[in-house]
């Protein structure tokens, strides 16, 4: 009995020792440096990517418009067509066929361009109800000059355009866009005003060349200098119409 009891106790001890050894070995494996390194080097999960916003297209810039002092042929034709319709055509065959400036002194840029009557449009141009003012600047009196006597109730004959006449159309500008503004429709049509060497002169330049003993005209803005019928002078705005001032001496 004593021998059997010893055998049982020894067997139980051996089994207990085997179980403990197995448990210790398993714990040792879980604590190996390789496992720790593996978990340390593991890549974290990639964050959810937010959608990339669509690129905003750069605003399209309009091509720069020419300066108001520049009037390409297409712009001149468009301006004349807007005001006169098909009654007038731009005279393209001369190098000095237009000038620009503030001729009536209102701060807005005006344009003056040589034109001819359209085919079959003489009657429409001479119509008293037309939207333009037809004048001969050489017949317009300068302010301050002695008035020409006339019979009571007599009216000077109205100017009339003939076929083939070379005319000067002056279109007053409107606000900052000047003569390119669609609202720029006030216009004067001048007969006997087509000379040579047409150019813009400032008010100061025009007055500087006048004789000291001659009373200067009252100028509101820029003037249109040229040689007209062999006389050097300039067209200017007298507050109501365009008049011609002949210079007392050559420039």
mmCIF file of C-alpha atoms in Angstrom:
data_model
loop_
_atom_site.group_PDB
_atom_site.id
_atom_site.type_symbol
_atom_site.label_atom_id
_atom_site.label_comp_id
_atom_site.label_asym_id
_atom_site.label_seq_id
_atom_site.Cartn_x
_atom_site.Cartn_y
_atom_site.Cartn_z
ATOM 1 C CA UNK A 1 0.000 0.000 0.000
ATOM 2 C CA UNK A 2 2.785 2.361 0.916
ATOM 3 C CA UNK A 3 4.530 1.602 -2.372
ATOM 4 C CA UNK A 4 1.404 2.262 -4.449
ATOM 5 C CA UNK A 5 0.761 5.484 -2.631
ATOM 6 C CA UNK A 6 4.301 6.670 -3.383
ATOM 7 C CA UNK A 7 3.876 5.849 -7.067
ATOM 8 C CA UNK A 8 0.624 7.860 -7.271
ATOM 9 C CA UNK A 9 2.152 10.896 -5.499
ATOM 10 C CA UNK A 10 5.203 10.816 -7.800
ATOM 11 C CA UNK A 11 3.003 10.554 -10.912
ATOM 12 C CA UNK A 12 0.873 13.512 -9.820
ATOM 13 C CA UNK A 13 4.016 15.559 -9.137
ATOM 14 C CA UNK A 14 5.424 14.763 -12.558
ATOM 15 C CA UNK A 15 2.169 15.709 -14.294
ATOM 16 C CA UNK A 16 1.959 18.940 -12.330
ATOM 17 C CA UNK A 17 5.534 19.817 -13.240
ATOM 18 C CA UNK A 18 4.871 19.101 -16.939
ATOM 19 C CA UNK A 19 1.807 21.370 -16.950
ATOM 20 C CA UNK A 20 3.717 24.179 -15.266
ATOM 21 C CA UNK A 21 6.630 23.818 -17.715
ATOM 22 C CA UNK A 22 4.290 23.989 -20.695
ATOM 23 C CA UNK A 23 2.573 27.101 -19.298
ATOM 24 C CA UNK A 24 5.883 28.864 -18.634
ATOM 25 C CA UNK A 25 7.147 28.089 -22.176
ATOM 26 C CA UNK A 26 3.962 29.524 -23.713
ATOM 27 C CA UNK A 27 4.328 32.754 -21.735
ATOM 28 C CA UNK A 28 7.937 33.043 -22.752
ATOM 29 C CA UNK A 29 7.043 32.761 -26.465
ATOM 30 C CA UNK A 30 4.434 35.543 -26.192
ATOM 31 C CA UNK A 31 7.074 37.836 -24.677
ATOM 32 C CA UNK A 32 9.717 37.275 -27.406
ATOM 33 C CA UNK A 33 11.348 40.433 -28.809
ATOM 34 C CA UNK A 34 10.406 39.446 -32.384
ATOM 35 C CA UNK A 35 6.722 39.634 -31.620
ATOM 36 C CA UNK A 36 7.150 43.049 -30.010
ATOM 37 C CA UNK A 37 9.099 44.355 -33.011
ATOM 38 C CA UNK A 38 6.518 42.973 -35.366
ATOM 39 C CA UNK A 39 3.697 44.777 -33.591
ATOM 40 C CA UNK A 40 5.776 47.987 -33.370
ATOM 41 C CA UNK A 41 6.579 47.980 -37.089
ATOM 42 C CA UNK A 42 3.047 47.274 -38.180
ATOM 43 C CA UNK A 43 1.630 50.090 -40.410
ATOM 44 C CA UNK A 44 -1.281 52.018 -38.956
ATOM 45 C CA UNK A 45 -4.456 51.918 -41.000
ATOM 46 C CA UNK A 46 -4.501 54.565 -43.718
ATOM 47 C CA UNK A 47 -6.797 57.489 -42.911
ATOM 48 C CA UNK A 48 -9.835 57.956 -45.070
ATOM 49 C CA UNK A 49 -8.942 60.330 -47.911
ATOM 50 C CA UNK A 50 -11.243 63.306 -48.420
ATOM 51 C CA UNK A 51 -12.267 64.074 -52.021
ATOM 52 C CA UNK A 52 -9.956 66.563 -53.744
ATOM 53 C CA UNK A 53 -11.875 69.755 -54.573
ATOM 54 C CA UNK A 54 -12.117 70.542 -58.261
ATOM 55 C CA UNK A 55 -9.732 73.252 -59.394
ATOM 56 C CA UNK A 56 -11.416 76.597 -59.986
ATOM 57 C CA UNK A 57 -10.740 77.756 -63.540
ATOM 58 C CA UNK A 58 -8.979 81.087 -63.821
ATOM 59 C CA UNK A 59 -11.323 83.892 -64.895
ATOM 60 C CA UNK A 60 -11.142 84.665 -68.585
ATOM 61 C CA UNK A 61 -9.962 88.197 -69.134
ATOM 62 C CA UNK A 62 -11.483 90.181 -71.977
ATOM 63 C CA UNK A 63 -8.957 91.499 -74.482
ATOM 64 C CA UNK A 64 -8.036 95.105 -73.752
ATOM 65 C CA UNK A 65 -9.973 97.657 -75.749
ATOM 66 C CA UNK A 66 -8.129 100.308 -77.720
ATOM 67 C CA UNK A 67 -7.683 103.711 -76.117
ATOM 68 C CA UNK A 68 -10.402 106.277 -76.834
ATOM 69 C CA UNK A 69 -7.808 108.296 -78.740
ATOM 70 C CA UNK A 70 -7.393 105.374 -81.140
ATOM 71 C CA UNK A 71 -10.120 104.637 -83.664
ATOM 72 C CA UNK A 72 -9.484 101.587 -85.853
ATOM 73 C CA UNK A 73 -11.487 101.557 -89.112
ATOM 74 C CA UNK A 74 -13.911 98.943 -87.803
ATOM 75 C CA UNK A 75 -14.674 101.091 -84.732
ATOM 76 C CA UNK A 76 -15.206 104.203 -86.852
ATOM 77 C CA UNK A 77 -17.614 102.404 -89.156
ATOM 78 C CA UNK A 78 -19.522 100.941 -86.216
ATOM 79 C CA UNK A 79 -19.813 104.355 -84.560
ATOM 80 C CA UNK A 80 -21.023 106.089 -87.746
ATOM 81 C CA UNK A 81 -23.479 103.289 -88.468
ATOM 82 C CA UNK A 82 -24.897 103.525 -84.938
ATOM 83 C CA UNK A 83 -25.603 107.260 -85.281
ATOM 84 C CA UNK A 84 -26.281 107.705 -89.000
ATOM 85 C CA UNK A 85 -27.403 104.279 -90.132
ATOM 86 C CA UNK A 86 -26.610 103.809 -93.833
ATOM 87 C CA UNK A 87 -26.949 107.490 -94.766
ATOM 88 C CA UNK A 88 -23.186 108.084 -94.459
ATOM 89 C CA UNK A 89 -20.053 106.067 -95.169
ATOM 90 C CA UNK A 90 -16.615 106.614 -93.626
ATOM 91 C CA UNK A 91 -14.025 108.124 -95.984
ATOM 92 C CA UNK A 92 -11.241 105.555 -95.650
ATOM 93 C CA UNK A 93 -9.081 106.865 -98.475
ATOM 94 C CA UNK A 94 -7.206 109.536 -96.526
ATOM 95 C CA UNK A 95 -4.571 109.126 -93.809
ATOM 96 C CA UNK A 96 -6.007 111.851 -91.555
ATOM 97 C CA UNK A 97 -9.629 110.788 -91.792
ATOM 98 C CA UNK A 98 -10.407 111.227 -88.080
ATOM 99 C CA UNK A 99 -9.386 112.934 -84.832
ATOM 100 C CA UNK A 100 -10.470 112.452 -81.218
ATOM 101 C CA UNK A 101 -10.585 114.802 -78.242
ATOM 102 C CA UNK A 102 -12.893 116.534 -75.792
ATOM 103 C CA UNK A 103 -14.169 119.127 -78.253
ATOM 104 C CA UNK A 104 -17.194 120.410 -76.302
ATOM 105 C CA UNK A 105 -15.412 120.435 -72.937
ATOM 106 C CA UNK A 106 -17.746 118.098 -71.048
ATOM 107 C CA UNK A 107 -14.998 115.709 -69.934
ATOM 108 C CA UNK A 108 -15.960 112.922 -72.362
ATOM 109 C CA UNK A 109 -13.974 111.886 -75.444
ATOM 110 C CA UNK A 110 -15.495 112.822 -78.837
ATOM 111 C CA UNK A 111 -14.612 111.728 -82.367
ATOM 112 C CA UNK A 112 -14.645 113.636 -85.668
ATOM 113 C CA UNK A 113 -14.457 111.627 -88.887
ATOM 114 C CA UNK A 114 -14.671 112.447 -92.592
ATOM 115 C CA UNK A 115 -17.689 110.866 -94.300
ATOM 116 C CA UNK A 116 -19.578 110.906 -97.585
ATOM 117 C CA UNK A 117 -23.294 110.520 -98.347
ATOM 118 C CA UNK A 118 -24.471 106.966 -98.902
ATOM 119 C CA UNK A 119 -25.839 105.972 -102.269
ATOM 120 C CA UNK A 120 -29.327 107.427 -102.700
ATOM 121 C CA UNK A 121 -29.318 109.009 -99.197
ATOM 122 C CA UNK A 122 -29.131 112.737 -100.027
ATOM 123 C CA UNK A 123 -32.789 113.335 -99.235
ATOM 124 C CA UNK A 124 -32.498 111.566 -95.877
ATOM 125 C CA UNK A 125 -29.360 113.556 -94.950
ATOM 126 C CA UNK A 126 -31.058 116.883 -95.756
ATOM 127 C CA UNK A 127 -34.280 115.990 -93.934
ATOM 128 C CA UNK A 128 -35.183 118.747 -91.448
ATOM 129 C CA UNK A 129 -36.317 116.084 -88.962
ATOM 130 C CA UNK A 130 -33.019 114.216 -89.061
ATOM 131 C CA UNK A 131 -31.301 113.488 -85.748
ATOM 132 C CA UNK A 132 -28.186 115.496 -86.618
ATOM 133 C CA UNK A 133 -27.431 119.207 -86.898
ATOM 134 C CA UNK A 134 -26.224 120.213 -90.354
ATOM 135 C CA UNK A 135 -24.035 123.334 -90.333
ATOM 136 C CA UNK A 136 -21.348 125.212 -92.258
ATOM 137 C CA UNK A 137 -18.805 126.260 -89.579
ATOM 138 C CA UNK A 138 -17.480 129.079 -91.775
ATOM 139 C CA UNK A 139 -20.905 130.714 -91.582
ATOM 140 C CA UNK A 140 -21.219 130.397 -87.810
ATOM 141 C CA UNK A 141 -20.355 133.684 -86.126
ATOM 142 C CA UNK A 142 -17.797 133.704 -83.389
ATOM 143 C CA UNK A 143 -19.111 134.795 -80.016
ATOM 144 C CA UNK A 144 -18.551 138.497 -79.461
ATOM 145 C CA UNK A 145 -18.414 139.315 -83.171
ATOM 146 C CA UNK A 146 -20.713 141.951 -84.641
ATOM 147 C CA UNK A 147 -23.969 140.404 -85.799
ATOM 148 C CA UNK A 148 -24.753 140.405 -89.480
ATOM 149 C CA UNK A 149 -27.802 142.539 -90.190
ATOM 150 C CA UNK A 150 -30.794 140.774 -91.673
ATOM 151 C CA UNK A 151 -34.310 141.755 -92.582
ATOM 152 C CA UNK A 152 -36.908 141.250 -89.830
ATOM 153 C CA UNK A 153 -38.177 137.679 -89.833
ATOM 154 C CA UNK A 154 -35.596 136.554 -92.371
ATOM 155 C CA UNK A 155 -34.025 133.180 -91.744
ATOM 156 C CA UNK A 156 -30.748 132.120 -93.319
ATOM 157 C CA UNK A 157 -31.167 129.302 -95.813
ATOM 158 C CA UNK A 158 -30.708 125.836 -94.355
ATOM 159 C CA UNK A 159 -27.544 124.026 -95.307
ATOM 160 C CA UNK A 160 -27.951 121.229 -97.816
ATOM 161 C CA UNK A 161 -25.637 118.390 -98.753
ATOM 162 C CA UNK A 162 -24.962 117.537 -102.396
ATOM 163 C CA UNK A 163 -23.982 114.223 -103.894
ATOM 164 C CA UNK A 164 -20.269 113.495 -103.441
ATOM 165 C CA UNK A 165 -19.722 116.102 -100.695
ATOM 166 C CA UNK A 166 -16.948 115.350 -98.221
ATOM 167 C CA UNK A 167 -18.371 116.065 -94.766
ATOM 168 C CA UNK A 168 -17.052 116.084 -91.210
ATOM 169 C CA UNK A 169 -19.207 114.185 -88.709
ATOM 170 C CA UNK A 170 -18.573 115.043 -85.042
ATOM 171 C CA UNK A 171 -20.028 112.615 -82.493
ATOM 172 C CA UNK A 172 -20.032 113.744 -78.879
ATOM 173 C CA UNK A 173 -19.016 111.136 -76.321
ATOM 174 C CA UNK A 174 -21.058 110.028 -73.333
ATOM 175 C CA UNK A 175 -19.532 109.470 -69.864
ATOM 176 C CA UNK A 176 -16.382 107.386 -69.424
ATOM 177 C CA UNK A 177 -16.779 105.315 -72.581
ATOM 178 C CA UNK A 178 -16.819 108.464 -74.681
ATOM 179 C CA UNK A 179 -17.769 108.080 -78.332
ATOM 180 C CA UNK A 180 -17.808 104.272 -77.979
ATOM 181 C CA UNK A 181 -20.753 104.452 -75.579
ATOM 182 C CA UNK A 182 -23.978 103.192 -77.249
ATOM 183 C CA UNK A 183 -25.725 106.236 -75.742
ATOM 184 C CA UNK A 184 -23.372 108.617 -77.614
ATOM 185 C CA UNK A 185 -25.731 109.852 -80.330
ATOM 186 C CA UNK A 186 -25.477 113.660 -80.220
ATOM 187 C CA UNK A 187 -23.857 114.633 -83.503
ATOM 188 C CA UNK A 188 -23.057 117.529 -85.804
ATOM 189 C CA UNK A 189 -22.580 117.208 -89.565
ATOM 190 C CA UNK A 190 -20.387 119.939 -91.062
ATOM 191 C CA UNK A 191 -20.189 121.098 -94.674
ATOM 192 C CA UNK A 192 -17.172 122.975 -96.044
ATOM 193 C CA UNK A 193 -15.082 121.633 -93.163
ATOM 194 C CA UNK A 194 -12.905 119.116 -94.979
ATOM 195 C CA UNK A 195 -9.364 120.457 -95.238
ATOM 196 C CA UNK A 196 -5.913 118.951 -94.853
ATOM 197 C CA UNK A 197 -3.589 118.275 -91.940
ATOM 198 C CA UNK A 198 -6.428 117.589 -89.514
ATOM 199 C CA UNK A 199 -5.169 117.137 -85.945
ATOM 200 C CA UNK A 200 -6.264 117.733 -82.378
ATOM 201 C CA UNK A 201 -4.912 120.690 -80.420
ATOM 202 C CA UNK A 202 -5.484 121.397 -76.766
ATOM 203 C CA UNK A 203 -7.080 124.649 -75.699
ATOM 204 C CA UNK A 204 -3.716 125.926 -74.436
ATOM 205 C CA UNK A 205 -1.957 125.074 -77.702
ATOM 206 C CA UNK A 206 -4.641 126.821 -79.754
ATOM 207 C CA UNK A 207 -4.502 130.030 -77.712
ATOM 208 C CA UNK A 208 -0.704 130.084 -77.601
ATOM 209 C CA UNK A 209 -0.382 130.640 -81.342
ATOM 210 C CA UNK A 210 -2.807 133.588 -81.550
ATOM 211 C CA UNK A 211 -1.741 137.194 -81.892
ATOM 212 C CA UNK A 212 -1.869 139.253 -78.726
ATOM 213 C CA UNK A 213 -3.779 142.077 -80.423
ATOM 214 C CA UNK A 214 -6.556 139.783 -81.642
ATOM 215 C CA UNK A 215 -9.388 138.841 -79.325
ATOM 216 C CA UNK A 216 -9.197 135.049 -78.906
ATOM 217 C CA UNK A 217 -12.305 132.906 -79.255
ATOM 218 C CA UNK A 218 -13.849 131.449 -76.119
ATOM 219 C CA UNK A 219 -12.733 127.843 -76.159
ATOM 220 C CA UNK A 220 -14.425 125.147 -74.071
ATOM 221 C CA UNK A 221 -12.198 122.197 -74.922
ATOM 222 C CA UNK A 222 -9.886 120.802 -77.576
ATOM 223 C CA UNK A 223 -9.976 122.129 -81.154
ATOM 224 C CA UNK A 224 -9.555 120.573 -84.617
ATOM 225 C CA UNK A 225 -6.669 122.281 -86.383
ATOM 226 C CA UNK A 226 -6.345 122.077 -90.177
ATOM 227 C CA UNK A 227 -5.812 124.042 -93.387
ATOM 228 C CA UNK A 228 -9.163 124.862 -94.937
ATOM 229 C CA UNK A 229 -9.437 126.568 -98.335
ATOM 230 C CA UNK A 230 -5.813 127.657 -98.017
ATOM 231 C CA UNK A 231 -6.349 129.163 -94.555
ATOM 232 C CA UNK A 232 -4.770 127.804 -91.410
ATOM 233 C CA UNK A 233 -7.128 127.734 -88.463
ATOM 234 C CA UNK A 234 -9.230 125.468 -86.274
ATOM 235 C CA UNK A 235 -12.756 124.290 -85.654
ATOM 236 C CA UNK A 236 -13.988 124.846 -82.120
ATOM 237 C CA UNK A 237 -17.149 124.522 -80.028
ATOM 238 C CA UNK A 238 -18.679 127.924 -79.233
ATOM 239 C CA UNK A 239 -21.191 126.571 -76.740
ATOM 240 C CA UNK A 240 -23.919 125.787 -79.247
ATOM 241 C CA UNK A 241 -22.316 125.071 -82.624
ATOM 242 C CA UNK A 242 -18.983 124.449 -84.283
ATOM 243 C CA UNK A 243 -17.323 127.557 -85.702
ATOM 244 C CA UNK A 244 -14.202 128.174 -87.793
ATOM 245 C CA UNK A 245 -11.453 130.448 -86.514
ATOM 246 C CA UNK A 246 -8.828 131.557 -88.988
ATOM 247 C CA UNK A 247 -5.418 132.137 -87.482
ATOM 248 C CA UNK A 248 -3.972 135.589 -88.162
ATOM 249 C CA UNK A 249 -0.573 134.128 -89.038
ATOM 250 C CA UNK A 250 0.875 130.794 -90.042
ATOM 251 C CA UNK A 251 2.104 128.330 -87.373
#
